[in-house]
Amino acid sequence: MLGSRPIKTILTGDRPTGPLHLGHYVGSLRNRVQLQNQYRTFILVADMQALTDNADNPAKVRQNVTEVVLDYLAVGLDPTVATFCVQSMLPEIAELTTYYLNLVTVARLQRNPTVKEEMRQKDFEVQVPAGFLCYPVSQAADITAFKAHLVPVGEDQKPMIEQTVEIVRSFNRLYGEVLVEPEALIPQLARLPGTDGQSKMGKSLGNAIFLSDPADAVAKKIRGMFTDPKHLRVEDPGTVEGNPVFTYLDAFDPEVEKVQALKEHYQRGGLGDTVVKRRLAEVLEAFLGPIRKRREDYAKDPAEVMRLLKEGTDRARQVTSSTLAQVRKAMHLDYWP
């Protein structure tokens, strides 16, 4: 109990398909850091879900488990407060997924907007792996295994939470009130555009600034950022809305008044893109520099990182085992103690 109120549970996590980027930070990581001391927090490294489109390269997934955890530690997630855990080492999740697959149709999975968009990006067409199509069900198993009340996610993941709620309601209607309906926690700035101006920053889209990028790589990416295509000369009035450089400044520059002054100058003309990008480079280096340093320090002892992850997974399994026992009992599958 927290005072007289029950402590609510948060479940969140990432697929270890590569290092995390600024889009992850804005969409979810910043929320996690702020909330970890207010809620019982579990952070899942979803390696089984990463295999849904990386089955031919499991070594990549294995390597990126460590990379993702290093990013967690670097941004300020505390493994003594939040519980880090590995999905594949929690077999209860796989069993719950199997049960939930009977509660959702193929047609419903195909209509999931998040899945449809990722299928388009990956150019799967009719060759979509069954595991990829069904990963919203696996995600529902993740969330419900921990009886999570809240799930910090970016805007693009909201349909996944909605599908989880549908599965929970179907299960509870059929078998009794066992599972908890989760709620998506979406930050005010829920999505950061890619450096190319696309609506989403993505690992596979070549438009991301990673938390682990060295300073020179960040500066190079900023210099190549999309701005206002009609802002051809310094004296031309420029557009701020939809301009990724200003979106990033809104997200990361603590000097709000200075950003507002830059916007007004840009809109009336006389301010070049180079000047605005230089400001963004300074702001992002001030933000990423300490993160990069912490990450480098943790990376010096990979065995300790894995020890933290194993300890967290052991604690998490106590929770997922309890949930599965309740689910089996509700479904009359508790054949013996």
Short mmCIF file of C-alpha atoms in Angstrom, two decimals:
data_model
loop_
_atom_site.label_atom_id
_atom_site.label_comp_id
_atom_site.label_asym_id
_atom_site.label_seq_id
_atom_site.Cartn_x
_atom_site.Cartn_y
_atom_site.Cartn_z
CA MET A 1 0.00 0.00 0.00
CA LEU A 2 1.08 3.57 -0.74
CA GLY A 3 -0.49 5.48 2.15
CA SER A 4 -4.08 4.25 2.11
CA ARG A 5 -4.13 3.62 -1.65
CA PRO A 6 -3.28 0.31 -3.37
CA ILE A 7 -0.09 0.48 -5.41
CA LYS A 8 -0.83 0.23 -9.10
CA THR A 9 1.37 -1.78 -11.46
CA ILE A 10 3.06 -0.59 -14.64
CA LEU A 11 4.25 -2.95 -17.38
CA THR A 12 6.26 -1.59 -20.25
CA GLY A 13 9.18 -2.68 -22.39
CA ASP A 14 10.81 -2.93 -25.80
CA ARG A 15 11.67 -5.45 -28.48
CA PRO A 16 15.47 -5.88 -28.54
CA THR A 17 15.92 -5.36 -32.27
CA GLY A 18 18.46 -2.55 -31.93
CA PRO A 19 19.50 0.32 -29.67
CA LEU A 20 16.86 2.72 -28.43
CA HIS A 21 16.47 6.20 -29.89
CA LEU A 22 15.06 9.63 -29.04
CA GLY A 23 11.63 8.52 -30.25
CA HIS A 24 11.61 5.82 -27.58
CA TYR A 25 12.65 8.38 -24.99
CA VAL A 26 9.87 10.85 -25.83
CA GLY A 27 7.27 8.14 -26.38
CA SER A 28 7.90 6.03 -23.30
CA LEU A 29 11.28 6.12 -21.53
CA ARG A 30 10.85 9.58 -20.05
CA ASN A 31 7.49 8.54 -18.61
CA ARG A 32 8.98 5.36 -17.16
CA VAL A 33 11.74 7.23 -15.34
CA GLN A 34 9.25 9.70 -13.86
CA LEU A 35 6.81 6.99 -12.78
CA GLN A 36 9.12 4.25 -11.49
CA ASN A 37 9.04 5.57 -7.92
CA GLN A 38 5.27 6.03 -7.90
CA TYR A 39 4.19 2.61 -9.15
CA ARG A 40 5.24 -1.01 -9.00
CA THR A 41 7.11 -1.12 -12.31
CA PHE A 42 8.10 -4.05 -14.52
CA ILE A 43 10.15 -3.45 -17.66
CA LEU A 44 10.11 -6.34 -20.11
CA VAL A 45 12.76 -7.01 -22.73
CA ALA A 46 10.49 -8.67 -25.30
CA ASP A 47 12.94 -10.99 -27.05
CA MET A 48 10.27 -13.49 -28.18
CA GLN A 49 8.42 -10.70 -29.95
CA ALA A 50 11.68 -9.56 -31.53
CA LEU A 51 11.97 -12.99 -33.10
CA THR A 52 8.65 -12.56 -34.94
CA ASP A 53 10.53 -10.72 -37.68
CA ASN A 54 14.10 -11.75 -36.81
CA ALA A 55 13.78 -15.53 -36.65
CA ASP A 56 16.68 -15.87 -39.06
CA ASN A 57 19.01 -13.88 -36.79
CA PRO A 58 18.52 -14.81 -33.12
CA ALA A 59 22.10 -13.75 -32.35
CA LYS A 60 21.09 -10.17 -33.19
CA VAL A 61 18.23 -10.37 -30.72
CA ARG A 62 20.46 -11.87 -28.01
CA GLN A 63 23.06 -9.12 -28.45
CA ASN A 64 20.46 -6.38 -28.34
CA VAL A 65 19.04 -7.58 -25.04
CA THR A 66 22.15 -6.18 -23.39
CA GLU A 67 22.08 -3.05 -25.55
CA VAL A 68 18.51 -2.25 -24.55
CA VAL A 69 19.22 -2.77 -20.85
CA LEU A 70 22.24 -0.46 -21.12
CA ASP A 71 19.92 2.19 -22.58
CA TYR A 72 17.51 1.67 -19.68
CA LEU A 73 20.25 2.16 -17.12
CA ALA A 74 21.69 5.14 -18.96
CA VAL A 75 18.44 7.14 -19.02
CA GLY A 76 17.92 6.64 -15.29
CA LEU A 77 15.77 3.53 -14.88
CA ASP A 78 16.80 1.97 -11.58
CA PRO A 79 16.85 -1.86 -11.34
CA THR A 80 16.53 -1.63 -7.54
CA VAL A 81 13.21 0.19 -8.01
CA ALA A 82 11.89 -1.10 -11.34
CA THR A 83 12.10 -4.79 -12.20
CA PHE A 84 13.92 -5.58 -15.47
CA CYS A 85 13.03 -8.97 -16.95
CA VAL A 86 13.42 -11.09 -20.10
CA GLN A 87 10.28 -12.31 -21.85
CA SER A 88 11.58 -15.71 -22.99
CA MET A 89 12.64 -16.58 -19.44
CA LEU A 90 9.04 -16.20 -18.27
CA PRO A 91 7.35 -19.29 -19.80
CA GLU A 92 4.03 -18.32 -18.24
CA ILE A 93 3.72 -15.59 -20.88
CA ALA A 94 3.94 -18.12 -23.71
CA GLU A 95 1.23 -20.27 -22.09
CA LEU A 96 -1.07 -17.28 -21.60
CA THR A 97 -0.53 -16.34 -25.25
CA THR A 98 -1.76 -19.78 -26.29
CA TYR A 99 -4.94 -19.41 -24.25
CA TYR A 100 -5.62 -15.89 -25.54
CA LEU A 101 -5.22 -16.91 -29.18
CA ASN A 102 -8.58 -18.64 -28.81
CA LEU A 103 -10.21 -15.33 -27.86
CA VAL A 104 -9.27 -13.28 -30.93
CA THR A 105 -9.90 -13.77 -34.65
CA VAL A 106 -7.40 -13.56 -37.49
CA ALA A 107 -9.54 -10.82 -39.04
CA ARG A 108 -9.25 -8.72 -35.87
CA LEU A 109 -5.49 -9.10 -35.82
CA GLN A 110 -5.30 -8.08 -39.46
CA ARG A 111 -7.27 -4.91 -38.69
CA ASN A 112 -4.91 -3.81 -35.92
CA PRO A 113 -3.53 -0.45 -37.18
CA THR A 114 -0.13 -0.89 -35.54
CA VAL A 115 0.36 -4.32 -37.09
CA LYS A 116 -0.86 -3.10 -40.50
CA GLU A 117 1.58 -0.20 -40.48
CA GLU A 118 4.54 -2.33 -39.43
CA MET A 119 3.66 -4.94 -42.05
CA ARG A 120 3.68 -2.16 -44.64
CA GLN A 121 7.03 -0.84 -43.46
CA LYS A 122 8.56 -4.32 -43.54
CA ASP A 123 7.01 -5.07 -46.94
CA PHE A 124 5.60 -8.39 -45.74
CA GLU A 125 2.51 -8.37 -47.99
CA VAL A 126 1.12 -11.94 -47.93
CA GLN A 127 4.35 -13.40 -46.52
CA VAL A 128 3.73 -12.12 -43.00
CA PRO A 129 4.98 -14.58 -40.35
CA ALA A 130 2.16 -15.92 -38.18
CA GLY A 131 4.11 -14.94 -35.08
CA PHE A 132 4.29 -11.33 -36.26
CA LEU A 133 0.57 -11.19 -37.00
CA CYS A 134 -0.17 -12.57 -33.54
CA TYR A 135 2.24 -10.49 -31.51
CA PRO A 136 -0.58 -8.24 -30.17
CA VAL A 137 -1.80 -11.38 -28.39
CA SER A 138 1.66 -11.97 -26.97
CA GLN A 139 1.71 -8.37 -25.85
CA ALA A 140 -1.64 -8.90 -24.14
CA ALA A 141 -0.09 -11.85 -22.32
CA ASP A 142 2.83 -9.66 -21.21
CA ILE A 143 0.54 -7.02 -19.77
CA THR A 144 -1.93 -9.34 -18.09
CA ALA A 145 0.75 -11.65 -16.68
CA PHE A 146 1.76 -8.77 -14.42
CA LYS A 147 -1.83 -7.56 -13.93
CA ALA A 148 -0.67 -4.17 -15.11
CA HIS A 149 -3.01 -1.23 -14.59
CA LEU A 150 -0.95 1.20 -16.67
CA VAL A 151 1.18 0.82 -19.80
CA PRO A 152 3.37 3.81 -20.82
CA VAL A 153 3.47 3.77 -24.63
CA GLY A 154 3.74 6.03 -27.62
CA GLU A 155 0.66 7.00 -29.61
CA ASP A 156 1.37 4.34 -32.26
CA GLN A 157 1.01 1.57 -29.66
CA LYS A 158 -2.45 2.61 -28.45
CA PRO A 159 -4.23 0.02 -30.70
CA MET A 160 -2.21 -2.71 -29.01
CA ILE A 161 -3.54 -1.70 -25.60
CA GLU A 162 -7.07 -1.54 -26.98
CA GLN A 163 -6.70 -5.10 -28.25
CA THR A 164 -5.43 -6.20 -24.86
CA VAL A 165 -8.55 -4.72 -23.23
CA GLU A 166 -10.74 -6.68 -25.66
CA ILE A 167 -8.96 -9.92 -24.76
CA VAL A 168 -9.24 -9.20 -21.03
CA ARG A 169 -12.96 -8.56 -21.33
CA SER A 170 -13.49 -11.74 -23.32
CA PHE A 171 -11.54 -13.80 -20.80
CA ASN A 172 -13.28 -12.32 -17.76
CA ARG A 173 -16.70 -12.77 -19.35
CA LEU A 174 -16.03 -16.44 -20.07
CA TYR A 175 -14.04 -17.49 -17.02
CA GLY A 176 -14.61 -14.92 -14.26
CA GLU A 177 -12.97 -11.69 -13.14
CA VAL A 178 -9.32 -12.70 -13.08
CA LEU A 179 -7.48 -10.29 -15.40
CA VAL A 180 -6.96 -6.54 -15.03
CA GLU A 181 -7.93 -4.10 -17.79
CA PRO A 182 -4.90 -1.93 -18.59
CA GLU A 183 -4.86 1.74 -19.50
CA ALA A 184 -2.41 3.33 -21.95
CA LEU A 185 -0.30 6.17 -20.57
CA ILE A 186 0.48 8.38 -23.55
CA PRO A 187 2.64 11.48 -23.03
CA GLN A 188 1.60 14.90 -24.34
CA LEU A 189 4.29 14.68 -27.02
CA ALA A 190 3.68 11.04 -27.87
CA ARG A 191 5.66 10.72 -31.08
CA LEU A 192 8.87 12.24 -32.38
CA PRO A 193 9.20 12.49 -36.16
CA GLY A 194 12.15 11.01 -37.97
CA THR A 195 15.05 13.21 -39.03
CA ASP A 196 13.75 12.82 -42.60
CA GLY A 197 10.41 14.41 -41.74
CA GLN A 198 8.51 11.13 -41.72
CA SER A 199 5.85 10.87 -39.04
CA LYS A 200 7.70 8.18 -37.10
CA MET A 201 11.28 7.68 -36.05
CA GLY A 202 12.29 4.05 -36.50
CA LYS A 203 15.32 1.82 -36.10
CA SER A 204 14.85 0.29 -39.54
CA LEU A 205 13.92 3.51 -41.32
CA GLY A 206 17.35 5.14 -41.17
CA ASN A 207 15.89 8.30 -39.63
CA ALA A 208 16.70 7.88 -35.93
CA ILE A 209 19.04 9.52 -33.46
CA PHE A 210 20.06 6.80 -31.01
CA LEU A 211 20.69 7.33 -27.32
CA SER A 212 24.09 5.70 -27.79
CA ASP A 213 25.14 7.76 -30.85
CA PRO A 214 28.48 9.56 -30.43
CA ALA A 215 28.44 13.34 -30.57
CA ASP A 216 29.79 13.56 -34.12
CA ALA A 217 27.12 11.16 -35.41
CA VAL A 218 24.37 13.19 -33.74
CA ALA A 219 25.72 16.41 -35.23
CA LYS A 220 25.85 14.86 -38.70
CA LYS A 221 22.27 13.62 -38.46
CA ILE A 222 21.08 17.04 -37.33
CA ARG A 223 22.84 18.76 -40.24
CA GLY A 224 20.96 16.47 -42.63
CA MET A 225 17.56 16.94 -40.98
CA PHE A 226 14.48 17.79 -42.96
CA THR A 227 13.17 21.33 -42.29
CA ASP A 228 10.82 23.49 -44.35
CA PRO A 229 11.31 22.67 -48.06
CA LYS A 230 10.01 26.14 -49.01
CA HIS A 231 12.57 27.88 -46.80
CA LEU A 232 15.12 28.21 -49.58
CA ARG A 233 16.85 31.46 -48.52
CA VAL A 234 17.67 32.91 -45.12
CA GLU A 235 15.38 35.87 -45.71
CA ASP A 236 12.39 33.68 -46.63
CA PRO A 237 9.66 33.23 -43.98
CA GLY A 238 9.73 29.65 -42.69
CA THR A 239 7.14 27.24 -41.35
CA VAL A 240 7.46 25.93 -37.82
CA GLU A 241 4.53 23.47 -37.80
CA GLY A 242 5.65 20.06 -39.02
CA ASN A 243 9.30 21.14 -38.98
CA PRO A 244 11.18 18.36 -37.15
CA VAL A 245 13.96 20.66 -35.93
CA PHE A 246 11.48 22.74 -33.96
CA THR A 247 9.62 19.64 -32.78
CA TYR A 248 12.89 18.36 -31.31
CA LEU A 249 13.59 21.73 -29.71
CA ASP A 250 10.13 21.68 -28.11
CA ALA A 251 10.88 18.21 -26.75
CA PHE A 252 14.41 18.78 -25.43
CA ASP A 253 15.28 22.48 -25.09
CA PRO A 254 14.69 23.60 -21.47
CA GLU A 255 14.81 27.28 -22.49
CA VAL A 256 11.24 27.64 -23.71
CA GLU A 257 11.44 31.39 -24.24
CA LYS A 258 14.52 31.05 -26.43
CA VAL A 259 12.76 28.43 -28.56
CA GLN A 260 9.76 30.73 -28.93
CA ALA A 261 12.04 33.56 -30.05
CA LEU A 262 13.66 31.29 -32.64
CA LYS A 263 10.24 30.28 -33.95
CA GLU A 264 9.10 33.88 -34.33
CA HIS A 265 12.33 34.88 -36.09
CA TYR A 266 12.11 31.88 -38.41
CA GLN A 267 8.49 32.63 -39.29
CA ARG A 268 9.12 36.25 -40.22
CA GLY A 269 12.32 35.40 -42.15
CA GLY A 270 15.97 36.20 -41.62
CA LEU A 271 16.89 33.04 -39.73
CA GLY A 272 18.68 30.24 -41.54
CA ASP A 273 18.19 26.51 -40.97
CA THR A 274 21.86 26.19 -40.06
CA VAL A 275 21.46 28.45 -37.03
CA VAL A 276 18.43 26.51 -35.76
CA LYS A 277 20.18 23.19 -36.31
CA ARG A 278 23.24 24.44 -34.45
CA ARG A 279 21.02 25.25 -31.47
CA LEU A 280 19.48 21.78 -31.63
CA ALA A 281 22.94 20.18 -31.74
CA GLU A 282 23.90 22.05 -28.57
CA VAL A 283 20.69 21.06 -26.81
CA LEU A 284 20.91 17.39 -27.76
CA GLU A 285 24.55 17.13 -26.77
CA ALA A 286 23.70 18.58 -23.35
CA PHE A 287 20.97 15.95 -23.05
CA LEU A 288 22.75 12.95 -24.57
CA GLY A 289 26.25 13.57 -23.18
CA PRO A 290 25.47 12.40 -19.61
CA ILE A 291 23.40 9.49 -20.94
CA ARG A 292 26.27 8.43 -23.17
CA LYS A 293 28.72 8.60 -20.24
CA ARG A 294 26.52 6.51 -17.94
CA ARG A 295 26.01 3.98 -20.70
CA GLU A 296 29.76 3.65 -21.25
CA ASP A 297 30.31 3.12 -17.53
CA TYR A 298 27.70 0.35 -17.31
CA ALA A 299 29.02 -1.29 -20.50
CA LYS A 300 32.37 -1.87 -18.83
CA ASP A 301 30.82 -4.69 -16.78
CA PRO A 302 28.42 -6.69 -18.99
CA ALA A 303 28.33 -9.55 -16.46
CA GLU A 304 26.87 -7.17 -13.86
CA VAL A 305 24.26 -6.00 -16.35
CA MET A 306 23.18 -9.59 -16.95
CA ARG A 307 23.16 -10.28 -13.20
CA LEU A 308 20.74 -7.39 -12.68
CA LEU A 309 18.58 -8.73 -15.48
CA LYS A 310 18.54 -12.26 -14.07
CA GLU A 311 17.64 -11.07 -10.59
CA GLY A 312 14.79 -9.03 -11.99
CA THR A 313 13.56 -11.93 -14.09
CA ASP A 314 13.53 -14.20 -11.05
CA ARG A 315 11.39 -11.67 -9.16
CA ALA A 316 9.11 -11.23 -12.16
CA ARG A 317 8.53 -14.95 -12.44
CA GLN A 318 6.99 -15.06 -9.01
CA VAL A 319 4.34 -12.64 -10.29
CA THR A 320 3.71 -14.32 -13.64
CA SER A 321 3.49 -17.77 -11.99
CA SER A 322 0.82 -16.50 -9.61
CA THR A 323 -1.23 -15.03 -12.47
CA LEU A 324 -0.99 -18.21 -14.51
CA ALA A 325 -2.14 -20.31 -11.55
CA GLN A 326 -5.24 -18.10 -11.26
CA VAL A 327 -5.89 -18.34 -15.00
CA ARG A 328 -5.59 -22.13 -14.99
CA LYS A 329 -7.97 -22.38 -12.05
CA ALA A 330 -10.51 -20.14 -13.77
CA MET A 331 -10.28 -22.26 -16.92
CA HIS A 332 -10.56 -25.54 -14.94
CA LEU A 333 -7.04 -26.52 -16.02
CA ASP A 334 -5.65 -26.87 -12.47
CA TYR A 335 -5.45 -30.67 -12.58
CA TRP A 336 -3.16 -31.02 -9.57
CA PRO A 337 -1.36 -28.72 -7.09
#
